[in-house]
Tab-separated table of C-alpha atoms in Angstrom:
chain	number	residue	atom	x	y	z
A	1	UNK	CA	132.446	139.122	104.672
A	2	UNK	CA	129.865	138.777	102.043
A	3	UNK	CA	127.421	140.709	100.320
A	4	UNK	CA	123.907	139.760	98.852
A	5	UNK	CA	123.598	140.427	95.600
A	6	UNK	CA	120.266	141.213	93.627
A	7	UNK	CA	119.809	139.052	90.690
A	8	UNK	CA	116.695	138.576	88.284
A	9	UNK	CA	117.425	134.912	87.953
A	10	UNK	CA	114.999	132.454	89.572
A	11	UNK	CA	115.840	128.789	89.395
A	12	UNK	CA	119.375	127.305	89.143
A	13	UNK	CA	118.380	125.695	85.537
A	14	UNK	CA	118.765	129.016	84.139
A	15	UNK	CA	121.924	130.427	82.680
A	16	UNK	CA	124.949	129.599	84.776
A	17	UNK	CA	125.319	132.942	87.537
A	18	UNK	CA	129.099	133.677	86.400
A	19	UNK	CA	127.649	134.888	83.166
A	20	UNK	CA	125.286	137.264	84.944
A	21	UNK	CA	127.041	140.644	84.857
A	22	UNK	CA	125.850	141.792	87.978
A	23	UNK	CA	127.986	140.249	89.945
A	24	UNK	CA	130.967	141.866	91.715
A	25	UNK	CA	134.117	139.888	92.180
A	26	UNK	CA	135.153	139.218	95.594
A	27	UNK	CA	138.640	138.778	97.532
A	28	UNK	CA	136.520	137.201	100.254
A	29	UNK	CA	139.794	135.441	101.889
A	30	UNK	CA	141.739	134.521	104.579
A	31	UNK	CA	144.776	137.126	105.511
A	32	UNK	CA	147.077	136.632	108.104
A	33	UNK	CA	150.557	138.766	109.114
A	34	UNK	CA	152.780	138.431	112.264
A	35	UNK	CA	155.273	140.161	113.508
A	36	UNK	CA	158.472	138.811	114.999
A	37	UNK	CA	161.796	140.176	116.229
A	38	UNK	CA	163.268	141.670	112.871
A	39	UNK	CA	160.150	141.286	110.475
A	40	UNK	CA	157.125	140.213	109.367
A	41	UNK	CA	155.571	137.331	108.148
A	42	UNK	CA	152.683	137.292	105.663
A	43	UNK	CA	150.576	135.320	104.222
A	44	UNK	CA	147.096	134.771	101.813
A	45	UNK	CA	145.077	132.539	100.290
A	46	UNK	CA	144.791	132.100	96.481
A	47	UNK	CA	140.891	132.736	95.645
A	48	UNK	CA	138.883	135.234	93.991
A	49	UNK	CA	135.084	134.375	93.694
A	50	UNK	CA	132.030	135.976	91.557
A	51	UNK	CA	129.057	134.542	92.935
A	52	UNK	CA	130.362	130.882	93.473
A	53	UNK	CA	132.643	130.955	90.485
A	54	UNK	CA	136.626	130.784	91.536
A	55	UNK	CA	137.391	133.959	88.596
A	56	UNK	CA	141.118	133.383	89.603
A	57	UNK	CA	142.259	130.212	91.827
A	58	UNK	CA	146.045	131.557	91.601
A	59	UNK	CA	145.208	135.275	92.976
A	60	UNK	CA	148.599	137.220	94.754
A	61	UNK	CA	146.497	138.904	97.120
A	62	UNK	CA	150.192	140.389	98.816
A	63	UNK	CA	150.385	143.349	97.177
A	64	UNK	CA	153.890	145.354	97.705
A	65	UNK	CA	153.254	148.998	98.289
A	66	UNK	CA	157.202	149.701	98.907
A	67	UNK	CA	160.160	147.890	98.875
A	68	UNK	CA	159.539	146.546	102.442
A	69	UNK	CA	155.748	147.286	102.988
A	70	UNK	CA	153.086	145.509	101.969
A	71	UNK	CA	149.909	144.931	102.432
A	72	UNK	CA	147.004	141.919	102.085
A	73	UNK	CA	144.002	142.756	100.711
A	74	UNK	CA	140.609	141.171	101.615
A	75	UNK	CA	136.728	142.094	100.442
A	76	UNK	CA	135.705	144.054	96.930
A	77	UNK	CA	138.868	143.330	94.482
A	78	UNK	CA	138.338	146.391	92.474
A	79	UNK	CA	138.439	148.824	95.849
A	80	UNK	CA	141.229	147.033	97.282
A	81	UNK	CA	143.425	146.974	94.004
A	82	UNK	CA	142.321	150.925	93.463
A	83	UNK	CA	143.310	151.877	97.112
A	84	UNK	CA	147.030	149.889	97.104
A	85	UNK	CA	147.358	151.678	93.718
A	86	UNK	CA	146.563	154.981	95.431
A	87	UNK	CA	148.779	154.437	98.614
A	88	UNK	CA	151.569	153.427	96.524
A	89	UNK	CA	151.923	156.515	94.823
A	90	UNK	CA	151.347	158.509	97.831
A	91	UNK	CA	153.825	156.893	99.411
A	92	UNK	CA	156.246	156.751	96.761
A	93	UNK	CA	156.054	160.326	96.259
A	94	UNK	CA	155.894	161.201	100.112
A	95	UNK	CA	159.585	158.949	100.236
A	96	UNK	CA	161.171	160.727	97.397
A	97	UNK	CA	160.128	164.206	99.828
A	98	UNK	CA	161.731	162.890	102.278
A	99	UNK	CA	164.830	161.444	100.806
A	100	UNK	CA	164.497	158.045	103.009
A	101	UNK	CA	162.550	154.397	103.666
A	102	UNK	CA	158.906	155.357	104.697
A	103	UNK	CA	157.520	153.937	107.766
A	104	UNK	CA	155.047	151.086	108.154
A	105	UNK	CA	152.864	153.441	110.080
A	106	UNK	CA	152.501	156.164	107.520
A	107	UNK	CA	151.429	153.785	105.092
A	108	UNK	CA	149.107	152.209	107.286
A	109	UNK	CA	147.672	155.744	108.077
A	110	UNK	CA	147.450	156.634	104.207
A	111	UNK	CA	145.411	153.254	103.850
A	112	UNK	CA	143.214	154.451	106.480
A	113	UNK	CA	142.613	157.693	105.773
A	114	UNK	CA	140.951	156.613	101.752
A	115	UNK	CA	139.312	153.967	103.477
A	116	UNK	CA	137.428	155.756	106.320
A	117	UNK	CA	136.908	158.992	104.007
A	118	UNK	CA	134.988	156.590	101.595
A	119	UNK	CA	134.057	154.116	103.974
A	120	UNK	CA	130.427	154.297	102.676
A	121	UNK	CA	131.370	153.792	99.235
A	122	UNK	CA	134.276	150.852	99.664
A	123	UNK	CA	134.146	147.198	101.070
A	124	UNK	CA	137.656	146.676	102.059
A	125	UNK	CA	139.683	144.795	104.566
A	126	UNK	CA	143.712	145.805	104.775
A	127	UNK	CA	146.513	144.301	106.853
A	128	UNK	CA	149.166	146.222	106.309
A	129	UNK	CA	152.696	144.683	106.556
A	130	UNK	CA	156.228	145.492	106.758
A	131	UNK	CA	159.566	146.572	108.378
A	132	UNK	CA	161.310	149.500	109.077
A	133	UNK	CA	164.722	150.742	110.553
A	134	UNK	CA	162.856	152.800	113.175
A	135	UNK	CA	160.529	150.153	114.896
A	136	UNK	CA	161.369	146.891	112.697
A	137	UNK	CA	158.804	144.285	111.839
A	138	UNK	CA	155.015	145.620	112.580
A	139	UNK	CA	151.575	144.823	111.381
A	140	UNK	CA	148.483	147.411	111.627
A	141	UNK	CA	145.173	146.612	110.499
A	142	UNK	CA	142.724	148.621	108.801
A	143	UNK	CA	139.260	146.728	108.829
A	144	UNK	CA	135.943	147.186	107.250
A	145	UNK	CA	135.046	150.981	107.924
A	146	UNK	CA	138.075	152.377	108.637
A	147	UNK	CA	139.988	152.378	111.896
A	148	UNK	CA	143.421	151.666	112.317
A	149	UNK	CA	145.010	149.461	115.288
A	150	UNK	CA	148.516	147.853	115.548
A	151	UNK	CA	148.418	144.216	116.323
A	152	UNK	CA	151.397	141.744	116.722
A	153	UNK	CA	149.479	139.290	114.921
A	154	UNK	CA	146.230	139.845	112.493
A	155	UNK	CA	143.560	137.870	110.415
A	156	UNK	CA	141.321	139.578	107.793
A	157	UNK	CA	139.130	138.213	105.403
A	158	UNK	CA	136.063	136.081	105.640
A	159	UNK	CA	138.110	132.741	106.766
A	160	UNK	CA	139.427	134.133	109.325
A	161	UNK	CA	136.447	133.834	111.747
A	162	UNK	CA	137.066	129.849	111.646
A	163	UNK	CA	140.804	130.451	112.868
A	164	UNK	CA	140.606	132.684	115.613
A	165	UNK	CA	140.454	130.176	118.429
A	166	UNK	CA	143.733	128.839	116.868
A	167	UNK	CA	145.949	132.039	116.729
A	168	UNK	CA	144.524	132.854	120.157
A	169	UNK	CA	145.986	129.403	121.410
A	170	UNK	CA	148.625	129.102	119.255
A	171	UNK	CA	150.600	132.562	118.978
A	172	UNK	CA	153.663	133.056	121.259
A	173	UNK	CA	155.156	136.590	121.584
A	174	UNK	CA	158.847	136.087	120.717
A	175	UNK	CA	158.696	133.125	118.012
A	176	UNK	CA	161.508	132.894	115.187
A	177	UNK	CA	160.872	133.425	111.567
A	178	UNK	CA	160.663	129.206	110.821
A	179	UNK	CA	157.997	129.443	113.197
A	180	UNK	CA	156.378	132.253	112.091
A	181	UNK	CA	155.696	130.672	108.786
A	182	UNK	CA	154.906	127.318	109.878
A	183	UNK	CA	152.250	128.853	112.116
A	184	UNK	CA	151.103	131.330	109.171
A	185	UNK	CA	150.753	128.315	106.656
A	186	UNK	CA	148.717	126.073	109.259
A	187	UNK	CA	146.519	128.660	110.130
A	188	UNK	CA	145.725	129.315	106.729
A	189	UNK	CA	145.457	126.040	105.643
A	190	UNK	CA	143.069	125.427	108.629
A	191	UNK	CA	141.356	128.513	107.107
A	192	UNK	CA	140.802	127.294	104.052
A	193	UNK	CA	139.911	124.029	104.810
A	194	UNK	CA	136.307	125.363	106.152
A	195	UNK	CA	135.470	128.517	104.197
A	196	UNK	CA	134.444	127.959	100.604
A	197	UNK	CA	135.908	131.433	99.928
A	198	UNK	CA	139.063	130.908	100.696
A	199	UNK	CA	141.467	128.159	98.765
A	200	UNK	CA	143.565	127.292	96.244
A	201	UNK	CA	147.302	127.754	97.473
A	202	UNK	CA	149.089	129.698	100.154
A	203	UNK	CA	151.084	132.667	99.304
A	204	UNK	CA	153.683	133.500	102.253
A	205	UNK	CA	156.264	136.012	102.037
A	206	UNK	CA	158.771	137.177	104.454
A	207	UNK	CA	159.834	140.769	105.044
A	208	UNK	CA	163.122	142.191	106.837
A	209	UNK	CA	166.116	144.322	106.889
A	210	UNK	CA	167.680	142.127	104.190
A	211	UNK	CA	164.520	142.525	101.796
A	212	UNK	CA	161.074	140.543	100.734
A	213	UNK	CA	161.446	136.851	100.284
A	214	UNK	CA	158.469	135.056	98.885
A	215	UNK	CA	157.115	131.641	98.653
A	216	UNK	CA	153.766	129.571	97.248
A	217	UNK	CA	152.801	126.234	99.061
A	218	UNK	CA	150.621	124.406	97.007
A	219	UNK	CA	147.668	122.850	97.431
A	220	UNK	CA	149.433	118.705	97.749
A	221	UNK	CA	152.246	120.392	100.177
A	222	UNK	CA	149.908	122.481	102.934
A	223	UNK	CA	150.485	121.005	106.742
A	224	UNK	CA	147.410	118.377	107.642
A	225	UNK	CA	145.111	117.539	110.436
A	226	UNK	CA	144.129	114.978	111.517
A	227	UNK	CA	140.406	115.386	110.939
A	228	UNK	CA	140.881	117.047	107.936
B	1	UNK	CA	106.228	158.704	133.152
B	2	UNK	CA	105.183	158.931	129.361
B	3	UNK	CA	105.836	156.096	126.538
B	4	UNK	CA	108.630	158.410	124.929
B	5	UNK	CA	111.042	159.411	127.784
B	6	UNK	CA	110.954	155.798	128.780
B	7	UNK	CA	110.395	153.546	125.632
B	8	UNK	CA	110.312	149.814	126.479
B	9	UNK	CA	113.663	147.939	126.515
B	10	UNK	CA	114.117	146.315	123.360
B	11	UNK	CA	115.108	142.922	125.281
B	12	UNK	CA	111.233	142.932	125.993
B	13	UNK	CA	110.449	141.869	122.790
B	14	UNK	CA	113.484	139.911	121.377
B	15	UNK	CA	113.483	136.575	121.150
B	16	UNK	CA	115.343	134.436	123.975
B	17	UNK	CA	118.497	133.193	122.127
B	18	UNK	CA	121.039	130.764	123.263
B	19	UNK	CA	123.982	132.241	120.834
B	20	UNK	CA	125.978	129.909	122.130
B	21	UNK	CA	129.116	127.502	122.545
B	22	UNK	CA	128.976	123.936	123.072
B	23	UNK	CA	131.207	121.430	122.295
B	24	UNK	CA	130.870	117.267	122.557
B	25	UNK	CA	134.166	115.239	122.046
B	26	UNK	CA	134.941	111.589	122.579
B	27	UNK	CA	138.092	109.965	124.682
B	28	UNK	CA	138.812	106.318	125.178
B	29	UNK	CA	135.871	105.134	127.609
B	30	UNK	CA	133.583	108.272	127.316
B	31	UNK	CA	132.273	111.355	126.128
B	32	UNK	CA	133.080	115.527	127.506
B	33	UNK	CA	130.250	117.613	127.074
B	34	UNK	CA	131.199	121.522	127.556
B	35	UNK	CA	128.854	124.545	127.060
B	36	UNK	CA	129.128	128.219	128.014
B	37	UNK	CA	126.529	129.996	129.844
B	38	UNK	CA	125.113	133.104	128.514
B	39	UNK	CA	121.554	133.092	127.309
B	40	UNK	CA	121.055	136.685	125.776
B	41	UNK	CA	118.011	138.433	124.402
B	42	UNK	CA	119.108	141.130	121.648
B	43	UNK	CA	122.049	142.960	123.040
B	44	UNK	CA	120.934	142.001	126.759
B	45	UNK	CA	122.521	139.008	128.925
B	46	UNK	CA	119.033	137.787	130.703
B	47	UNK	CA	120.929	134.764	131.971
B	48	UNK	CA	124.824	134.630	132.710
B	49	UNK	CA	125.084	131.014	134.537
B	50	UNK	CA	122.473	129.031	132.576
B	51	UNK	CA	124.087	124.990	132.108
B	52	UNK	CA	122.671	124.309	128.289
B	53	UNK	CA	124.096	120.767	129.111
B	54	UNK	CA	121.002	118.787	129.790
B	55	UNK	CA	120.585	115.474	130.897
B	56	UNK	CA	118.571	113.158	128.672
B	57	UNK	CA	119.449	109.598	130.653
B	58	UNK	CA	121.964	108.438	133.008
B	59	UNK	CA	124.852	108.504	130.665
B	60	UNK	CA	123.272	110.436	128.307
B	61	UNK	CA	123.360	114.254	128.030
B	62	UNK	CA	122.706	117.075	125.293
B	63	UNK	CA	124.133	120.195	124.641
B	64	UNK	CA	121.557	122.893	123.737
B	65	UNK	CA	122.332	125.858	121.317
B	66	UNK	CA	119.628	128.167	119.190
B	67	UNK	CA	116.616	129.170	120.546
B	68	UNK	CA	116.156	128.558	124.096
B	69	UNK	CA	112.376	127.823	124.126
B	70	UNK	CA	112.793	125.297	121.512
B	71	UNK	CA	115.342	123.553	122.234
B	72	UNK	CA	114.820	123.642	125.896
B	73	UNK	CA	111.310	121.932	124.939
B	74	UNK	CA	112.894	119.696	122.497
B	75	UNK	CA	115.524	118.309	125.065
B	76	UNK	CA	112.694	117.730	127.986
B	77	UNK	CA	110.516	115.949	124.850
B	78	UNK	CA	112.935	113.616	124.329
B	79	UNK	CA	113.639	113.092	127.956
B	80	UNK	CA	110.405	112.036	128.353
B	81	UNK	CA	110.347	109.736	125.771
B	82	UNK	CA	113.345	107.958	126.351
B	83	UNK	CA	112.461	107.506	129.592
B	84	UNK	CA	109.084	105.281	128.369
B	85	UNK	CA	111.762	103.781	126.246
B	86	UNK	CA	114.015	102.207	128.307
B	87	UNK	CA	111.266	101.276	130.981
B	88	UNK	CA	110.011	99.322	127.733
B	89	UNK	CA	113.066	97.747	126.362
B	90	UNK	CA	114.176	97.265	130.473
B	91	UNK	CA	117.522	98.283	130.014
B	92	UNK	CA	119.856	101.767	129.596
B	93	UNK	CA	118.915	103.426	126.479
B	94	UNK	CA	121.598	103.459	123.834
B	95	UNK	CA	123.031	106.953	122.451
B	96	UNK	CA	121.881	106.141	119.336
B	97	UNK	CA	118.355	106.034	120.255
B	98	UNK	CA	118.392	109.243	122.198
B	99	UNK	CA	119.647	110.917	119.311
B	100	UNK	CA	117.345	109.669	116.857
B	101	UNK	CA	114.308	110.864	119.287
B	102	UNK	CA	115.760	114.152	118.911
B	103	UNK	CA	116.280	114.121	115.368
B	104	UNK	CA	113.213	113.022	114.354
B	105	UNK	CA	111.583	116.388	116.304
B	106	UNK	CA	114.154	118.462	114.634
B	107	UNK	CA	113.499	116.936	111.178
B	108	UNK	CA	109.606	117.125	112.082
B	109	UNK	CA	109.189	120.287	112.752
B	110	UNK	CA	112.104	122.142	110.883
B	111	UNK	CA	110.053	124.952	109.769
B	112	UNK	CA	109.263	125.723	113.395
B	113	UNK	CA	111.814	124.993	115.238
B	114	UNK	CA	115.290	126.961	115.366
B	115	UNK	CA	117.258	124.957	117.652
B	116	UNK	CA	120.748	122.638	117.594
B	117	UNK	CA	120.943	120.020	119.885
B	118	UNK	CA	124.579	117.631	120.421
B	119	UNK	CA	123.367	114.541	121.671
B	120	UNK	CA	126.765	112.743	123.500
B	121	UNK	CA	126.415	110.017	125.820
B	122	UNK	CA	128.091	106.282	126.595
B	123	UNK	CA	126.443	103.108	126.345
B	124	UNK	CA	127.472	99.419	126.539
B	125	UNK	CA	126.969	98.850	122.962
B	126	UNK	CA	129.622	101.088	121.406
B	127	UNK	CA	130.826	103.240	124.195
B	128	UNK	CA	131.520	106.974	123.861
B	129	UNK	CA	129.285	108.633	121.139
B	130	UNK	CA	129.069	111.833	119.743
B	131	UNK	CA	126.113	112.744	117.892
B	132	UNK	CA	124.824	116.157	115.806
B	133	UNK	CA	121.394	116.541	114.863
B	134	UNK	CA	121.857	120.009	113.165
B	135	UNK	CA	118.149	120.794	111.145
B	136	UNK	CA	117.403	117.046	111.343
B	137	UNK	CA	120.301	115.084	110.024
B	138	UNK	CA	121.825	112.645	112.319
B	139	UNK	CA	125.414	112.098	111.416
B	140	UNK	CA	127.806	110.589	114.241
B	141	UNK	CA	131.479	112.534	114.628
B	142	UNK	CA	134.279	112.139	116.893
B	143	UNK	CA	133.166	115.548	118.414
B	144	UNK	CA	130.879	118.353	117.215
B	145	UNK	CA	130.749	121.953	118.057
B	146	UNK	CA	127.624	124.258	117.572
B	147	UNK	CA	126.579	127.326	118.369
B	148	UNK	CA	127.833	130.759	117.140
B	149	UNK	CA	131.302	130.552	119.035
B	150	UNK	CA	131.865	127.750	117.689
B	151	UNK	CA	132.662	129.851	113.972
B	152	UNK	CA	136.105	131.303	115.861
B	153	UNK	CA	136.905	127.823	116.799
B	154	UNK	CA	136.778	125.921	113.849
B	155	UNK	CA	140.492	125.879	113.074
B	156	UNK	CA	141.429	125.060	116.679
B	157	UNK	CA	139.780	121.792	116.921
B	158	UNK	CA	140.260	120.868	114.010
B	159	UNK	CA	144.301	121.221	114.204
B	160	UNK	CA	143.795	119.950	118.306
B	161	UNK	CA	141.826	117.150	118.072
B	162	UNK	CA	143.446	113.793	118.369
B	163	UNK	CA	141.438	110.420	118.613
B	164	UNK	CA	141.557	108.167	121.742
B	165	UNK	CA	142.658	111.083	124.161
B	166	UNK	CA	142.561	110.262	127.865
B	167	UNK	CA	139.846	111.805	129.796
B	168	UNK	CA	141.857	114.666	131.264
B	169	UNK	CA	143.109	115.496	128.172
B	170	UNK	CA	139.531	115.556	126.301
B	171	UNK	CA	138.366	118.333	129.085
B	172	UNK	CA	141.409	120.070	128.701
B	173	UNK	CA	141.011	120.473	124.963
B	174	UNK	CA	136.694	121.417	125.821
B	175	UNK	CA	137.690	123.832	128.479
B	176	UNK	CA	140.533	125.769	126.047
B	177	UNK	CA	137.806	125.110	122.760
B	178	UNK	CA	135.255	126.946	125.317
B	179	UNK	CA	137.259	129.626	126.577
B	180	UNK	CA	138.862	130.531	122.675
B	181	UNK	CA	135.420	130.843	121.379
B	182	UNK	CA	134.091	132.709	124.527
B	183	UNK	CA	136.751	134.897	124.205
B	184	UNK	CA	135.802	136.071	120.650
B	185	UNK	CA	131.900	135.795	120.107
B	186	UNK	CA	129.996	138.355	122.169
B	187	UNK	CA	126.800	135.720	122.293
B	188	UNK	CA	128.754	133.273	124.591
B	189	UNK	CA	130.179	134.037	127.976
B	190	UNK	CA	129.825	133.871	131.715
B	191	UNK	CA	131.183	130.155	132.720
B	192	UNK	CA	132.358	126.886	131.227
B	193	UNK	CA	130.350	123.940	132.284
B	194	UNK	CA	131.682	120.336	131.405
B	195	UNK	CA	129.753	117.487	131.788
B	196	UNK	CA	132.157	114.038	131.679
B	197	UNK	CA	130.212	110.228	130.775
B	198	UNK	CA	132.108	107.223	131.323
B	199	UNK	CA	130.893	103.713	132.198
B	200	UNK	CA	130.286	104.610	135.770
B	201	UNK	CA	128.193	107.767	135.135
B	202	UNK	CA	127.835	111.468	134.386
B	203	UNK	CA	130.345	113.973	136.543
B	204	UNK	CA	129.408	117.627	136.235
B	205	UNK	CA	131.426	120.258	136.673
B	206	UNK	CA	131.508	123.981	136.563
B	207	UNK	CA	134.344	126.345	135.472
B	208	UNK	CA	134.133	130.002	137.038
B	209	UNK	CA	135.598	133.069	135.015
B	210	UNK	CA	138.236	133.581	136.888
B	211	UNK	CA	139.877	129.729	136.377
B	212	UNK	CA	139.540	129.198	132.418
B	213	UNK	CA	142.790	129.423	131.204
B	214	UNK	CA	144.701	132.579	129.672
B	215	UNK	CA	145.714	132.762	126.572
B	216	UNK	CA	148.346	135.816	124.980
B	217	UNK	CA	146.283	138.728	125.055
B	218	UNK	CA	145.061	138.784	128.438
């Protein structure tokens, strides 16, 4: 996803754009989560851009909302960070009410709600994340504009359009967790390979009954292909 | 009736578009050619079984994606003219050649023109060839995709692709590239057809809905 911006400058001789302060800074990204028996598996790339400058190459773009929910944000940074922020203290509140774990779905549903209310207003792309004692390990997303559907895997974020064709081929209902992330961190990778807003590292993280385990795979250590 | 209960279809006035899927990949001995088949005109299909694999020589084919005027002109140009060509020179034209023709009308007429042609063929000289001729650059590749499908598909070939396949493998890989991509852009649909090259000539074939393979969510 991208947006045009409007800028006075005419000729690239002038002043370099990232010093232009009309620029808004982007998450545009490549998000990916998938569900398997007893979790979830998640996983980002590493980039924020403004204009064509990386602002961050190291970005955590898995943001927890709860202990074993999270979520991976894609589009505007500012209206992603400001809706997690939101959620997570609705939801934190809304589990104290209720004295136990909150579900995956309610979160999901609070990110919807803020994001079709103000769809007009916000550029954001959610995959929400996480496990629960009720249902386990499920993924909903919450594009652009504001519906909500539960998928049993997801990609979000401007990269994603390259990988499609490979999830469809390449995700089996029923795979382990090893798999899981070995098909999360090639997809990615793939991902990143061929959209120059997406890059840097890839930030995985695993979520289950026994809690959130995380892991970076730098740039040297990501699976290759052979044409790549 | 009047204008206003009944206001002109807006497929009328759209332009013709090929948004497309075609794919051109080499195997030991040849070349696979594979396109989709849905020509569509703003939101409207005006074509469902159109084969955007066109023949430019024997053993020489192109896969057509863009604008369907142009490139429908560009590929019967360059027939033409590699036809002259290899009456002159009095043998088979190589690849090479056929994509050059084509470039140079791409790279001619670039302000005009919004078309994307694959030019994939075999010749004696250096067998199976792949060539794209995107805007007017001529760059030879083990295989090219173009079209808009061929966005969703990206990461797929580029993890599935493995040099000096065998034949059946190399339309195996074009008919599950054709099908992904089919399956996710809206501008490409209907059925898959594959065009194989090898030494002893050009073997068309055409998929039907019904037979492309299935992947997890159907």
């Amino acid at each position: 996803m991208f947006i045009s911006h409007n800028f006075e400058m005419d000729s690239f001789s002038q002043n370099p754009e990232f010093t232009i302060h009309s620029f808004f800074t982007f998450l545009d990204t490549s998000i990916m989560a998938v569900e398997f028996e007893g979790g979830v598996v998640i996983g980002a790339d590493s980039r924020t851009t403004t204009g064509a400058y990386i602002a961050n190459r190291v970005t955590d773009k898995l943001t927890p909302i709860h202990e074993r929910i999270f979520c991976c944000r894609s589009g505007s940074a500012a209206d992603t960070q400001a809706i997690a922020d939101a959620v997570t203290y609705q939801l934190g509140f809304h589990s104290i009410e209720l004295d136990e774990a909150p579900l995956v779905q309610t979160a999901a549903s609070l990110f919807r709600d803020m994001c079709y209310r103000y769809r007009e207003e916000l550029m954001a792309g959610i995959i929400v994340a996480g496990w629960d004692p009720r249902r386990g390990g499920q993924v909903y997303t919450v594009p652009v504009g504001g519906m909500m559907t539960r998928q049993p895997v997801s990609v979000g974020g401007s990269g994603s359009s390259y990988i499609y064709g490979y999830v469809d081929s390449n995700y089996r209902a029923g795979m382990s967790k090893e798999e899981c992330l070995k098909f999360t961190a090639e997809a990615l990778t793939l991902a990143m390979e061929r959209d120059g807003s997406s890059g840097g590292v890839v930030r995985l993280a695993v979520i289950s009954e026994q809690g959130v385990e995380r892991q970076v795979i730098l740039g040297n250590q990501l699976p290759k292909f052979s044409t790549v | 009736m009047s204008e206003e209960l009944f206001p002109e279809p807006e497929w009328l006035s759209e332009e013709v578009k090929t948004g497309t899927t075609i794919i051109a990949v080499t195997f030991d001995g040849g070349v696979v050619l594979g396109s989709d088949s849905r020509v569509s005109a703003g939101e409207s299909v005006v074509n469902r079984v159109m084969n955007k694999l066109s023949p430019l020589h024997d053993k020489i084919y192109c896969a057509l994606s863009g604008s369907a005027a142009d490139a429908q002109t560009i590929a019967e140009m360059v027939n033409y003219q590699l036809d002259v060509h290899s009456i002159e020179v009095e043998a088979d034209p190589l690849v090479c050649s056929a994509a050059t023709l084509v470039k140079n009308i791409s790279y001619k007429y670039k302000e005009e023109l919004s078309a994307h042609l694959i030019v994939a063929g075999w010749d004696k000289k250096k067998g199976g060839q792949v060539y794209a001729t995107l805007s007017g650059l001529l760059t030879r590749q083990p295989f090219a995709i173009g079209g808009s499908g061929s966005f969703y598909i990206n990461g797929f070939v580029d993890a599935e692709f493995r040099k000096n396949m065998t034949k059946r493998e190399c339309q195996e890989f074009v008919v599950n590239a054709l099908t992904l991509a089919m399956g996710r852009d809206g501008s490409s649909g209907g059925v898959a057809y594959v065009v194989t090259i090898d030494k002893d000539g050009a073997e068309e074939k055409c998929i039907l809905g019904n037979e492309l393979p299935k992947f997890f969510d159907e």
